[in-house]
Amino acid sequence: MSRKEEIEHLLQESFTPMFLEVADESHMHSVPEGSESHFKVTLVSDQFDSKPLVQRHRAVNSSLAALLADGIHALALHTMTPEEWFAKGGVAPDSPPCLGGSKK
């Protein structure tokens, strides 16, 4: 199972999301091909109702703790309630271009 699939599986189990998208953005960074080290997660769940952003991110990080300790370098999180998701038109922002590593 790829890291992307592991992330999807763990988040499905933990949050029963209305919408979940996990994008491997490693190709946008200065890492060897196949690194699976940079991910963007868009997660929409009722479980985020009345929770501030920091609590949402802590909950996601907690459910992915083993993976984060084993080679994931970056995790961009977009955590929303269904109301927030619909208010944003059902889209998450694009990730900015990488400016680190050899691209500086």
XYZ file of N, CA, C and O in Angstrom:
416
model
N 0.851 -1.178 0.000
C 0.000 0.000 0.000
C 0.897 1.241 0.000
O 1.843 1.335 0.773
N 0.592 2.200 -0.850
C 1.363 3.444 -0.906
C 1.055 4.302 0.322
O 0.055 4.086 1.014
N 1.909 5.281 0.574
C 1.641 6.198 1.703
C 0.340 6.951 1.489
O -0.413 7.181 2.434
N 0.084 7.341 0.250
C -1.164 8.047 -0.063
C -2.357 7.173 0.338
O -3.303 7.640 0.979
N -2.318 5.902 -0.026
C -3.404 4.987 0.316
C -3.501 4.783 1.830
O -4.609 4.697 2.371
N -2.367 4.723 2.512
C -2.379 4.595 3.968
C -3.022 5.818 4.616
O -3.831 5.687 5.548
N -2.664 7.006 4.133
C -3.252 8.241 4.658
C -4.761 8.216 4.453
O -5.540 8.494 5.369
N -5.195 7.874 3.234
C -6.626 7.822 2.941
C -7.342 6.840 3.873
O -8.402 7.168 4.429
N -6.766 5.669 4.045
C -7.377 4.643 4.891
C -7.521 5.129 6.341
O -8.595 5.014 6.945
N -6.443 5.662 6.890
C -6.474 6.127 8.278
C -7.463 7.269 8.484
O -8.192 7.306 9.485
N -7.515 8.200 7.537
C -8.434 9.330 7.674
C -9.887 8.902 7.486
O -10.775 9.427 8.160
N -10.127 7.956 6.592
C -11.493 7.424 6.432
C -11.957 6.798 7.741
O -13.085 7.030 8.186
N -11.088 5.993 8.348
C -11.441 5.331 9.612
C -11.671 6.320 10.743
O -12.583 6.155 11.547
N -10.828 7.346 10.817
C -10.885 8.282 11.940
C -11.986 9.326 11.825
O -12.526 9.758 12.848
N -12.308 9.761 10.608
C -13.180 10.928 10.455
C -14.467 10.679 9.680
O -15.321 11.564 9.633
N -14.633 9.537 9.045
C -15.801 9.266 8.207
C -16.154 10.522 7.393
O -17.217 11.118 7.578
N -15.241 10.961 6.543
C -15.420 12.249 5.869
C -16.528 12.265 4.819
O -16.842 11.246 4.202
N -17.100 13.446 4.655
C -18.028 13.684 3.558
C -17.232 13.791 2.257
O -17.692 13.402 1.194
N -16.010 14.340 2.365
C -15.115 14.474 1.221
C -13.687 14.295 1.721
O -13.326 14.840 2.770
N -12.905 13.550 0.968
C -11.494 13.363 1.290
C -10.707 13.305 -0.001
O -11.044 12.565 -0.919
N -9.661 14.118 -0.054
C -8.734 14.065 -1.181
C -7.320 14.151 -0.625
O -7.000 15.055 0.144
N -6.501 13.193 -1.008
C -5.102 13.176 -0.609
C -4.284 13.244 -1.890
O -4.418 12.388 -2.770
N -3.473 14.287 -1.998
C -2.637 14.474 -3.186
C -1.166 14.348 -2.794
O -0.717 15.003 -1.854
N -0.459 13.495 -3.518
C 0.989 13.371 -3.323
C 1.638 14.482 -4.139
O 1.629 14.460 -5.366
N 2.173 15.482 -3.448
C 2.791 16.633 -4.111
C 4.319 16.551 -4.087
O 4.997 17.546 -4.309
N 4.846 15.375 -3.854
C 6.299 15.198 -3.774
C 6.993 15.625 -5.067
O 8.103 16.163 -5.033
N 6.336 15.394 -6.204
C 6.928 15.767 -7.491
C 7.169 17.272 -7.625
O 7.936 17.704 -8.478
N 6.537 18.076 -6.783
C 6.690 19.529 -6.824
C 7.871 20.010 -5.984
O 8.098 21.199 -5.856
N 8.608 19.071 -5.384
C 9.676 19.421 -4.461
C 10.994 18.777 -4.878
O 11.022 17.894 -5.719
N 12.057 19.217 -4.271
C 13.392 18.717 -4.591
C 13.677 17.436 -3.813
O 14.471 17.414 -2.870
N 13.003 16.382 -4.208
C 13.187 15.077 -3.578
C 13.329 14.028 -4.673
O 12.863 14.232 -5.793
N 13.955 12.908 -4.375
C 14.063 11.849 -5.383
C 12.690 11.354 -5.827
O 11.730 11.342 -5.045
N 12.592 10.929 -7.060
C 11.346 10.401 -7.598
C 10.865 9.236 -6.733
O 11.657 8.406 -6.293
N 9.569 9.197 -6.462
C 8.985 8.131 -5.658
C 9.124 8.332 -4.158
O 8.861 7.408 -3.387
N 9.503 9.519 -3.736
C 9.750 9.765 -2.311
C 8.506 9.662 -1.432
O 8.593 9.280 -0.280
N 7.351 10.018 -1.941
C 6.113 10.034 -1.149
C 6.334 10.744 0.184
O 6.102 10.199 1.253
N 6.770 12.003 0.111
C 7.137 12.737 1.327
C 6.339 14.019 1.552
O 6.361 14.567 2.645
N 5.646 14.520 0.532
C 4.905 15.775 0.626
C 3.455 15.529 0.188
O 3.221 15.117 -0.947
N 2.517 15.802 1.086
C 1.115 15.533 0.784
C 0.225 16.724 1.107
O 0.513 17.505 2.018
N -0.845 16.820 0.352
C -1.895 17.813 0.608
C -3.168 17.025 0.904
O -3.555 16.141 0.139
N -3.804 17.338 2.034
C -5.019 16.647 2.451
C -6.156 17.657 2.534
O -6.042 18.680 3.209
N -7.233 17.363 1.836
C -8.473 18.111 1.979
C -9.458 17.161 2.635
O -9.767 16.100 2.082
N -9.928 17.534 3.817
C -10.759 16.651 4.629
C -11.969 17.430 5.122
O -11.836 18.451 5.806
N -13.150 16.948 4.747
C -14.410 17.593 5.138
C -15.181 16.607 6.013
O -15.492 15.495 5.569
N -15.452 17.015 7.250
C -16.108 16.105 8.192
C -16.968 16.876 9.193
O -16.591 17.957 9.637
N -18.083 16.261 9.565
C -18.927 16.813 10.631
C -18.186 16.856 11.959
O -18.542 17.635 12.844
N -17.167 16.022 12.117
C -16.414 15.989 13.368
C -15.689 17.304 13.654
O -15.237 17.527 14.770
N -15.565 18.165 12.641
C -14.884 19.440 12.833
C -15.820 20.552 13.296
O -15.369 21.665 13.570
N -17.113 20.262 13.387
C -18.070 21.267 13.859
C -17.636 21.833 15.209
O -17.288 21.080 16.117
N -17.632 23.119 15.315
C -17.300 23.892 16.520
C -15.886 23.640 17.054
O -15.598 23.931 18.204
N -14.992 23.117 16.211
C -13.596 22.935 16.613
C -12.730 23.952 15.876
O -12.842 24.111 14.666
N -11.851 24.631 16.607
C -10.953 25.562 15.931
C -9.941 24.804 15.060
O -9.710 23.600 15.240
N -9.343 25.519 14.138
C -8.416 24.938 13.176
C -7.294 24.148 13.840
O -6.963 23.046 13.401
N -6.735 24.669 14.919
C -5.616 23.979 15.566
C -6.064 22.618 16.113
O -5.318 21.638 16.029
N -7.269 22.516 16.637
C -7.764 21.224 17.136
C -8.009 20.250 15.986
O -7.764 19.049 16.126
N -8.471 20.753 14.871
C -8.683 19.901 13.699
C -7.350 19.323 13.221
O -7.235 18.127 12.950
N -6.348 20.197 13.128
C -5.037 19.758 12.651
C -4.392 18.782 13.633
O -3.768 17.805 13.215
N -4.564 19.031 14.919
C -4.030 18.101 15.920
C -4.689 16.732 15.790
O -4.024 15.701 15.929
N -5.981 16.708 15.531
C -6.690 15.433 15.380
C -6.175 14.664 14.163
O -5.951 13.448 14.231
N -5.964 15.360 13.057
C -5.428 14.708 11.857
C -4.010 14.221 12.124
O -3.666 13.077 11.820
N -3.177 15.077 12.694
C -1.798 14.683 12.992
C -1.755 13.485 13.931
O -0.907 12.599 13.778
N -2.655 13.431 14.879
C -2.713 12.310 15.809
C -3.057 11.011 15.081
O -2.445 9.967 15.324
N -4.018 11.070 14.182
C -4.408 9.852 13.471
C -3.333 9.388 12.490
O -3.281 8.218 12.133
N -2.455 10.301 12.080
C -1.381 9.958 11.135
C -0.007 9.907 11.798
O 1.020 9.888 11.116
N 0.033 9.880 13.126
C 1.294 9.988 13.871
C 2.358 8.999 13.406
O 3.525 9.367 13.233
N 1.996 7.751 13.210
C 2.989 6.744 12.804
C 3.586 7.077 11.440
O 4.799 6.933 11.229
N 2.771 7.543 10.516
C 3.275 7.901 9.186
C 4.128 9.159 9.236
O 5.140 9.262 8.536
N 3.720 10.125 10.060
C 4.487 11.362 10.175
C 5.871 11.100 10.766
O 6.834 11.790 10.446
N 5.979 10.089 11.601
C 7.266 9.738 12.207
C 8.124 8.898 11.273
O 9.291 8.652 11.564
N 7.563 8.500 10.137
C 8.264 7.583 9.249
C 8.420 8.129 7.830
O 8.071 7.463 6.863
N 8.905 9.365 7.707
C 9.305 9.842 6.390
C 8.431 10.864 5.705
O 8.800 11.354 4.642
N 7.274 11.189 6.260
C 6.495 12.267 5.647
C 7.118 13.581 6.088
O 7.246 13.858 7.276
N 7.525 14.369 5.128
C 8.218 15.627 5.411
C 7.251 16.798 5.553
O 7.466 17.691 6.369
N 6.200 16.813 4.720
C 5.266 17.946 4.731
C 3.842 17.446 4.538
O 3.588 16.542 3.743
N 2.930 18.058 5.284
C 1.522 17.711 5.205
C 0.707 19.001 5.230
O 0.591 19.654 6.267
N 0.192 19.392 4.076
C -0.664 20.581 3.976
C -2.089 20.133 4.280
O -2.607 19.216 3.639
N -2.707 20.761 5.279
C -4.038 20.355 5.714
C -5.077 21.424 5.418
O -4.892 22.590 5.764
N -6.168 20.985 4.820
C -7.341 21.829 4.602
C -8.504 21.065 5.231
O -9.052 20.145 4.627
N -8.825 21.411 6.475
C -9.851 20.710 7.244
C -11.072 21.610 7.379
O -10.965 22.738 7.848
N -12.220 21.095 6.953
C -13.433 21.916 6.922
C -14.663 21.138 7.354
O -14.703 19.914 7.224
N -15.639 21.886 7.824
C -16.967 21.323 8.046
C -17.676 21.306 6.691
O -17.255 22.011 5.756
N -18.757 20.533 6.554
C -19.498 20.573 5.288
C -19.968 21.983 4.924
O -19.894 22.382 3.753
N -20.401 22.776 5.912
C -20.859 24.139 5.628
C -19.714 24.994 5.067
O -19.910 25.757 4.116
N -18.525 24.871 5.663
C -17.364 25.622 5.179
C -16.984 25.186 3.765
O -16.643 26.013 2.917
N -17.054 23.882 3.521
C -16.719 23.325 2.206
C -17.648 23.891 1.133
O -17.201 24.343 0.082
N -18.944 23.873 1.404
C -19.904 24.391 0.428
C -19.754 25.892 0.244
O -19.883 26.411 -0.869
N -19.447 26.615 1.319
C -19.251 28.062 1.232
C -18.035 28.405 0.364
O -17.999 29.468 -0.260
N -17.057 27.511 0.304
C -15.857 27.734 -0.522
C -16.033 27.167 -1.932
O -15.065 27.079 -2.685
N -17.232 26.724 -2.239
C -17.501 26.213 -3.578
C -16.954 24.812 -3.811
O -16.801 24.379 -4.949
N -16.640 24.091 -2.737
C -16.157 22.726 -2.884
C -14.747 22.621 -3.437
O -14.422 21.650 -4.120
N -13.925 23.616 -3.135
C -12.528 23.571 -3.601
C -11.586 23.957 -2.463
O -11.940 24.725 -1.579
N -10.397 23.406 -2.523
C -9.335 23.769 -1.586
C -8.293 24.569 -2.351
O -8.152 24.409 -3.571
N -7.561 25.429 -1.674
C -6.551 26.232 -2.374
C -5.417 25.370 -2.932
O -5.108 24.302 -2.394
N -4.820 25.844 -4.012
C -3.653 25.179 -4.578
C -2.458 25.414 -3.672
O -2.364 26.438 -2.992
N -1.550 24.475 -3.673
C -0.317 24.638 -2.910
C 0.619 25.572 -3.661
O 0.682 25.539 -4.892
N 1.362 26.393 -2.935
C 2.317 27.290 -3.593
C 3.503 26.498 -4.140
O 3.769 25.368 -3.700
N 4.231 27.071 -5.082
C 5.421 26.367 -5.592
C 6.490 26.243 -4.516
O 6.601 27.079 -3.634
N 7.246 25.185 -4.606
C 8.327 24.941 -3.656
C 9.468 25.916 -3.919
O 9.873 26.119 -5.061
N 9.998 26.498 -2.869
C 11.138 27.409 -2.993
C 12.310 26.928 -2.155
O 13.279 27.646 -1.979
N 12.213 25.721 -1.656
C 13.261 25.206 -0.780
C 14.259 24.349 -1.514
O 14.220 24.186 -2.736
N 15.175 23.794 -0.747
C 16.171 22.902 -1.292
C 16.977 23.516 -2.419
O 17.455 24.637 -2.322
N 17.093 22.823 -3.517
C 17.916 23.280 -4.640
C 17.252 24.383 -5.446
O 17.840 24.930 -6.354
N 16.003 24.723 -5.143
C 15.288 25.766 -5.904
C 15.546 27.162 -5.364
O 15.090 28.129 -5.912
N 16.276 27.286 -4.246
C 16.568 28.593 -3.672
C 17.587 29.329 -4.521
O 18.464 28.776 -5.090
